[in-house]
PDB file of C-alpha atoms in Angstrom:
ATOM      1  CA  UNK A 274      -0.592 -24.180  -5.953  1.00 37.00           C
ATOM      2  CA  UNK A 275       2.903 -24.662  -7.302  1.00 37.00           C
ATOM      3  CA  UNK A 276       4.146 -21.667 -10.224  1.00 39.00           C
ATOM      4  CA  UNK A 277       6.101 -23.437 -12.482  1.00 36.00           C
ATOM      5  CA  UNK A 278       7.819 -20.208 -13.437  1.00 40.00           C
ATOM      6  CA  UNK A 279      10.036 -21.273  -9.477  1.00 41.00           C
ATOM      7  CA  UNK A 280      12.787 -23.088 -10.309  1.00 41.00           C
ATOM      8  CA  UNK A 281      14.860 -24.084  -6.956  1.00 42.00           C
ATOM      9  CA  UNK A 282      17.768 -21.984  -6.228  1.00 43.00           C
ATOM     10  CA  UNK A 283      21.087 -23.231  -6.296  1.00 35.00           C
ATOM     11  CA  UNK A 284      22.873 -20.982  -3.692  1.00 36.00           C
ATOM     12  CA  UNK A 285      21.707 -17.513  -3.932  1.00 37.00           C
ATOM     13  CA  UNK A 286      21.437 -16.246  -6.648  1.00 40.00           C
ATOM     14  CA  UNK A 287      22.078 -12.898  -5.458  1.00 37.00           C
ATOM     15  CA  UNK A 288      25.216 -10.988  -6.672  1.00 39.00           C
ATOM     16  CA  UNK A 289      26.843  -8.485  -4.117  1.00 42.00           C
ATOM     17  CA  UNK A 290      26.571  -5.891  -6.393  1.00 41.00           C
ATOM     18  CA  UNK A 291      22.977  -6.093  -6.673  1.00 68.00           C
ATOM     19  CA  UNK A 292      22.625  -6.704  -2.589  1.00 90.00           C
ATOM     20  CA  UNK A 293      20.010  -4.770  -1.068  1.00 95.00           C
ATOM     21  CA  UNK A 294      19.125  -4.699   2.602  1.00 96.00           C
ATOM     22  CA  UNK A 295      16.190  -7.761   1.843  1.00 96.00           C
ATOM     23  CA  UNK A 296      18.791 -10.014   0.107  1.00 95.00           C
ATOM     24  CA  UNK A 297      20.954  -9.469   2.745  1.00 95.00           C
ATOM     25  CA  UNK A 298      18.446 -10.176   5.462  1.00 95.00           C
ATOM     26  CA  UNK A 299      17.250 -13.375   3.502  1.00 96.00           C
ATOM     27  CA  UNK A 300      21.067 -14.647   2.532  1.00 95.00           C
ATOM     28  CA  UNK A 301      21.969 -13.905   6.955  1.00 95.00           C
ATOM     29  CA  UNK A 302      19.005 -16.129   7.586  1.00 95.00           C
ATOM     30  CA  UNK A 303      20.143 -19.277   5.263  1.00 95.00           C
ATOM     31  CA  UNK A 304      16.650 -18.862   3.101  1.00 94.00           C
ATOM     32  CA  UNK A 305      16.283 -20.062   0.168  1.00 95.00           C
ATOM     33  CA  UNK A 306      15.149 -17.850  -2.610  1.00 95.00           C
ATOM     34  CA  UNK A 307      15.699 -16.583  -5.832  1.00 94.00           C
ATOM     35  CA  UNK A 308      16.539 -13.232  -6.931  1.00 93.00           C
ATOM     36  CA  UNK A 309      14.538 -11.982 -10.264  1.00 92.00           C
ATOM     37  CA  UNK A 310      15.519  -8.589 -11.909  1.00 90.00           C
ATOM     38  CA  UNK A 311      13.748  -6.784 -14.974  1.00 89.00           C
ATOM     39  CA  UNK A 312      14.183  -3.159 -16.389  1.00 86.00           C
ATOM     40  CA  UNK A 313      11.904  -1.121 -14.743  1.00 84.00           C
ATOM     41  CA  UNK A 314       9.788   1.661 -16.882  1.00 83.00           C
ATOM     42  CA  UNK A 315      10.412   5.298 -14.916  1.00 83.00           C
ATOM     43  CA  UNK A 316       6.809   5.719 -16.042  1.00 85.00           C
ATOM     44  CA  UNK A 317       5.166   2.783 -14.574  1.00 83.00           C
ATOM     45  CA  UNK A 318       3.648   3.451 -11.417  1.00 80.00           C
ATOM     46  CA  UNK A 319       2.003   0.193 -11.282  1.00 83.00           C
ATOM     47  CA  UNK A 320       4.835  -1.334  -9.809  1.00 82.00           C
ATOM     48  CA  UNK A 321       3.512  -5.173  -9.015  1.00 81.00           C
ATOM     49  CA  UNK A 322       1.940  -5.754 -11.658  1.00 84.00           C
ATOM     50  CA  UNK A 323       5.138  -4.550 -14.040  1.00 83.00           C
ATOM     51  CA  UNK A 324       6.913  -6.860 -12.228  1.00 87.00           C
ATOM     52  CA  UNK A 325       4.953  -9.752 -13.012  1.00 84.00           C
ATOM     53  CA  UNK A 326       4.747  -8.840 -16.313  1.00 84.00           C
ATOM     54  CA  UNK A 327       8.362  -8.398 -16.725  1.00 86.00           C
ATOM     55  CA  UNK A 328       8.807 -11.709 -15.206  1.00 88.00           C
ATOM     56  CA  UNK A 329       6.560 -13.585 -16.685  1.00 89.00           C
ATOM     57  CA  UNK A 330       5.026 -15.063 -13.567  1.00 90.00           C
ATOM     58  CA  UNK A 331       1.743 -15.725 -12.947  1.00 92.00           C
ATOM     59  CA  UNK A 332       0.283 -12.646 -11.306  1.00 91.00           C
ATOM     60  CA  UNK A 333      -1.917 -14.369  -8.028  1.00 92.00           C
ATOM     61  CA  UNK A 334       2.040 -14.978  -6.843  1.00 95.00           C
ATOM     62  CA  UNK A 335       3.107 -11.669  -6.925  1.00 95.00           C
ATOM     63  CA  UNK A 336       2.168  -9.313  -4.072  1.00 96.00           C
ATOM     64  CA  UNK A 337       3.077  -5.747  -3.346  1.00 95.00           C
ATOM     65  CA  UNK A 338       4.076  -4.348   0.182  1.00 96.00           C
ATOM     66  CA  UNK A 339       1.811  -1.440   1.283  1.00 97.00           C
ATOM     67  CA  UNK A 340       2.963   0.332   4.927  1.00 97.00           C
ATOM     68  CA  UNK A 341      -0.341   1.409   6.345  1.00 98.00           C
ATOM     69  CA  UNK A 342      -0.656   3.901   9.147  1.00 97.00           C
ATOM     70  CA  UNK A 343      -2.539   2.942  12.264  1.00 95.00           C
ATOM     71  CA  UNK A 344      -4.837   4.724  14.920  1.00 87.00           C
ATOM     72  CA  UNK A 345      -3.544   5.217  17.420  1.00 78.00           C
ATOM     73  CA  UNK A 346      -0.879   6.251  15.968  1.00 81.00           C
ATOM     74  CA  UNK A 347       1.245   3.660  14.778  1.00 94.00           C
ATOM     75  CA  UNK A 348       2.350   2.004  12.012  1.00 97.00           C
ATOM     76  CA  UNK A 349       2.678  -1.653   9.834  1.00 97.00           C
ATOM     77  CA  UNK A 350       2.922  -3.321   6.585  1.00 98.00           C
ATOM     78  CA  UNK A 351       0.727  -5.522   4.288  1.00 98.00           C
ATOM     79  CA  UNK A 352       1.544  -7.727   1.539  1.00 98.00           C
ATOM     80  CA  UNK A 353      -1.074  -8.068  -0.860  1.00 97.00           C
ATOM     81  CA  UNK A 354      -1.187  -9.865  -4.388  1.00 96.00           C
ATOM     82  CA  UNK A 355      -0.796  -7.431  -7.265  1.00 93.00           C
ATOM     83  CA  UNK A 356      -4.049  -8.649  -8.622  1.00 92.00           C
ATOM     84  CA  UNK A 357      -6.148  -6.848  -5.936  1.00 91.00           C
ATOM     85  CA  UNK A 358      -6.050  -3.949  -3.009  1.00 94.00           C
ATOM     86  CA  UNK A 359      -5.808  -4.055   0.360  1.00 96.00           C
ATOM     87  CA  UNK A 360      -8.678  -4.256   2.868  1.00 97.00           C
ATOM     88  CA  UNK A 361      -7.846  -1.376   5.042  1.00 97.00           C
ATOM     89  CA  UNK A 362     -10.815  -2.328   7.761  1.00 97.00           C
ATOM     90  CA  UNK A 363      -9.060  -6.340   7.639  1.00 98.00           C
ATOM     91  CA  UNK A 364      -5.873  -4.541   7.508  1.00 98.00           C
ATOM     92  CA  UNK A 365      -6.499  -2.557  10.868  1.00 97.00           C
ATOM     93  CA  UNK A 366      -8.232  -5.546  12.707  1.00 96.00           C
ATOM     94  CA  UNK A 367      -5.326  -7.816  11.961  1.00 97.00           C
ATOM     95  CA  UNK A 368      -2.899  -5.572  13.081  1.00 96.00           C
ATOM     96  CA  UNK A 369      -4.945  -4.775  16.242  1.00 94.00           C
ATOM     97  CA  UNK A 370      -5.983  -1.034  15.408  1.00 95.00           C
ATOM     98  CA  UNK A 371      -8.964   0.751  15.185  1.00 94.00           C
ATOM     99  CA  UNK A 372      -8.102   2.296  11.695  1.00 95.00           C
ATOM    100  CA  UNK A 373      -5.830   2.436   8.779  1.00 96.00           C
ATOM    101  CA  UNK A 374      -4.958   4.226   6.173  1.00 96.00           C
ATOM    102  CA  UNK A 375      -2.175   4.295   3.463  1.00 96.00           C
ATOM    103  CA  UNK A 376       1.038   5.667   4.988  1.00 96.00           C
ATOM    104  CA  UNK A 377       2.254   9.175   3.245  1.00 96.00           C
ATOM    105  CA  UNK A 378       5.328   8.426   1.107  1.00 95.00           C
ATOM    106  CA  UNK A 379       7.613  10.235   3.129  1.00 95.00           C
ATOM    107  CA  UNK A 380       6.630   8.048   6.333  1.00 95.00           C
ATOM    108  CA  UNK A 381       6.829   4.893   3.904  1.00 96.00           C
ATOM    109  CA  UNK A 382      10.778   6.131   3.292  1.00 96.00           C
ATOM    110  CA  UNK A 383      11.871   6.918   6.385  1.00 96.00           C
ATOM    111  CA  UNK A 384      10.944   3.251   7.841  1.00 96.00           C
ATOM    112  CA  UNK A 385      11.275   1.116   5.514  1.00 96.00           C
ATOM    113  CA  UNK A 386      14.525   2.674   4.234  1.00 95.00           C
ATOM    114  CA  UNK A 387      12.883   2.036   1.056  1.00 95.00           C
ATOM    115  CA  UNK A 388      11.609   4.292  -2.094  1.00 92.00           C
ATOM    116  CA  UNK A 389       8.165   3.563  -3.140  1.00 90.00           C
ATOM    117  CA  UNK A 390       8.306   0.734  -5.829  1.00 89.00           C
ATOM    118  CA  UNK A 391      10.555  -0.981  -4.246  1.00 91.00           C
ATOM    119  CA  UNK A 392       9.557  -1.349  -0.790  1.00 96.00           C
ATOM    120  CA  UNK A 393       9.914  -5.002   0.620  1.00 97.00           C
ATOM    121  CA  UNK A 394       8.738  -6.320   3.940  1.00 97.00           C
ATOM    122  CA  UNK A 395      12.192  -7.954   4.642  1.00 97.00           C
ATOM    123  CA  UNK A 396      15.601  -5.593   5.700  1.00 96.00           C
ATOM    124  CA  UNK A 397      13.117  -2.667   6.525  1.00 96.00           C
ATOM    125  CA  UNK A 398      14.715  -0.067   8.672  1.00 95.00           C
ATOM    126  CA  UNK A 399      12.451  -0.065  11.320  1.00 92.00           C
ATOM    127  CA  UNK A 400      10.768  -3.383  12.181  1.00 93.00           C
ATOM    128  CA  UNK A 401       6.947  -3.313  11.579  1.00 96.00           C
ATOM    129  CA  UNK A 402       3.819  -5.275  12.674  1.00 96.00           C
ATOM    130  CA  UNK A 403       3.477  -7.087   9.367  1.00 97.00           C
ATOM    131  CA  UNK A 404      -0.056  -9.077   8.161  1.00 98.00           C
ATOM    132  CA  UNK A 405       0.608 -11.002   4.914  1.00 98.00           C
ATOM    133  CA  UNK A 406      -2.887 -12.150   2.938  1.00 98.00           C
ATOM    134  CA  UNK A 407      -3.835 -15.457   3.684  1.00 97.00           C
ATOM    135  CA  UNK A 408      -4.119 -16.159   0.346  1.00 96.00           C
ATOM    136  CA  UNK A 409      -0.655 -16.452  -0.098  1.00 97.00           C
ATOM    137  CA  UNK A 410      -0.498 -19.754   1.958  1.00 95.00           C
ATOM    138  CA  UNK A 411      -1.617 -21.470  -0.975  1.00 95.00           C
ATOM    139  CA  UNK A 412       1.710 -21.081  -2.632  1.00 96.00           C
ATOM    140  CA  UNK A 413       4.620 -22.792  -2.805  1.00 95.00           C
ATOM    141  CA  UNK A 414       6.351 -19.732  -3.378  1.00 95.00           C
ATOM    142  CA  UNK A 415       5.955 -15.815  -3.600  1.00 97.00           C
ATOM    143  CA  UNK A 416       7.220 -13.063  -5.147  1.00 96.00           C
ATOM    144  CA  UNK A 417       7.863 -10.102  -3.064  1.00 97.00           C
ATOM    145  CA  UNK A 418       9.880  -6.601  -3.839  1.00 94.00           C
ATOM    146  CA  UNK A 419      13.247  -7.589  -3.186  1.00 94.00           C
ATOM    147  CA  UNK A 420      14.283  -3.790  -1.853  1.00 94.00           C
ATOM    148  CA  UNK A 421      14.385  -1.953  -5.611  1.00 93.00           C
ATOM    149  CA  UNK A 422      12.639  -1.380  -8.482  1.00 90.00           C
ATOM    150  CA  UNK A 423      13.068  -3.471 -10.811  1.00 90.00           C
ATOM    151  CA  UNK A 424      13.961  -6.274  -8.874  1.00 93.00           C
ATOM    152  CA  UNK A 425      12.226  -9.274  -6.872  1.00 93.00           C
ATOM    153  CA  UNK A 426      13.098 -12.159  -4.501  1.00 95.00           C
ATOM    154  CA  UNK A 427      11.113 -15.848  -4.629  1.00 95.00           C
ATOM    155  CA  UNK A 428      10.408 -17.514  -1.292  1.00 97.00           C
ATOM    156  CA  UNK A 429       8.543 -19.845   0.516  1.00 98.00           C
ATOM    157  CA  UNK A 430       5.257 -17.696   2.562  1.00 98.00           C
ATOM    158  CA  UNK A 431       6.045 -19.833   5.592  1.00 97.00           C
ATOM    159  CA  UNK A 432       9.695 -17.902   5.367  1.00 98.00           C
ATOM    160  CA  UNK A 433       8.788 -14.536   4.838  1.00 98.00           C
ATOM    161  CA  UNK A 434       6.112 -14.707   7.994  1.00 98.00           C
ATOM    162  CA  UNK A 435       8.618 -16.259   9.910  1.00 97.00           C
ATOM    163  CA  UNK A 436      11.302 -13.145   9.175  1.00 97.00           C
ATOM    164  CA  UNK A 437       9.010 -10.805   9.224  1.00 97.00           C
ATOM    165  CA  UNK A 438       7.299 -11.635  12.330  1.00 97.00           C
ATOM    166  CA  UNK A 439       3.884 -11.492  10.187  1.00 97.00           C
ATOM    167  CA  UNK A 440       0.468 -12.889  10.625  1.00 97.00           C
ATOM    168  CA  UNK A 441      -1.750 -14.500   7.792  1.00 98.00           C
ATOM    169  CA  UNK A 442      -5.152 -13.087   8.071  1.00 98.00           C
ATOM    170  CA  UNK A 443      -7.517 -12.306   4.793  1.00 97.00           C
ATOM    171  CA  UNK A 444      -6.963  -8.262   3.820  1.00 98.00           C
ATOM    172  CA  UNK A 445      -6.815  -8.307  -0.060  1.00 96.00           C
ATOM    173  CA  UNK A 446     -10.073  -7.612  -1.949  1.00 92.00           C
TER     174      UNK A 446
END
C-alpha cells in the first residue's frame, strides 16, 4: 500500500532543536525519514490516533508503541496501528514469554527514557525485544512516535525492524 500523504525526504527534515533521542538514532543510521509535528491537546489521551488526525494521514499507517511486561520477568515493546489493540497472548508468544501485560507507566519511563505519548521504539534507553505487527509490511512507509508528543517520524517498516532489532509477527486485533 503506498500513503500518498509520504512525500520523500530531502535530507532530514529534522531540526536540532526539535532532536529527540529517535531522530537522532534514525539521522546516526543514514535513514531516511520524515519528521511530522502537530500541537498536541494536554487532554487527549488518545495519543495515535490524535496524531493521525493532526496529520492528516491515513490511520492503518500510524501505529503506537506499547512496552509490555513479560513473565518471567522481563520486558519488550510492540508497535501496533492506532486503529486497533494489541494481542497480549500474540504479543507474549512472539516475544518468547509465557505472559504479558501492559507495563506500569513508571516502568514504561524509566526504559524507554520516554513519557507516555510519546514513547517511540527507536533511541529507547534501554534496548528492548521489539515485535512490530505484521501488518505493517504492507506499507511503504509508517508512522511511528518520533520520541514526543506531538511529534512523529515516517519510515520505511523494513528500517525500523532493522534498528530496532524487531520481529514481524501478527499481535494487533
Amino acid at each position: 500500500m503506498t500513503d500518498a500523504a509520504w512525500e520523500e525526504p530531502v535530507g532530514k527534515k529534522t531540526r536540532r532543536a526539535s532532536a529527540t533521542p529517535a531522530t537522532l538514532a534514525l539521522e546516526r543510521a543514514g535513514v531516511p525519514f520524515e519528521a511530522v509535528s502537530y500541537e498536541h491537546d494536554p487532554r487527549v489521551t488518545a495519543y495515535g490516533r490524535e496524531a493521525a488526525e493532526a496529520l492528516g494521514l491515513p490511520p492503518q499507517c500510524v501505529f503506537k508503541t506499547l512496552v509490555v511486561h513479560t513473565d518471567p520477568e522481563g520486558f519488550g515493546v510492540c508497535v501496533v496501528p492506532v486503529t486497533g489493540n494489541a494481542d497480549l497472548k500474540a504479543v507474549a508468544a512472539a516475544l518468547g514469554a509465557k505472559k504479558a501485560r501492559l507495563a506500569d507507566p513508571g516502568d514504561v519511563q524509566r526504559l524507554t527514557g520516554y513519557v507516555l505519548g510519546g514513547v517511540s521504539p527507536l533511541g529507547q534507553r534501554t534496548r528492548l525485544p521489539t515485535v512490530i505487527d505484521d501488518g505493517a509490511r504492507r506499507l511503504e512507509h509508517m508512522y511511528v512516535s518520533g520520541g514526543r508528543r506531538g511529534l512523529d517520524v515516517g519510515l520505511a517498516p523494513r528500517d525500523l525492524a532493522e534498528l530496532t532489532g524487531a520481529v514481524f509477527a501478527a499481535i494487533a486485533r
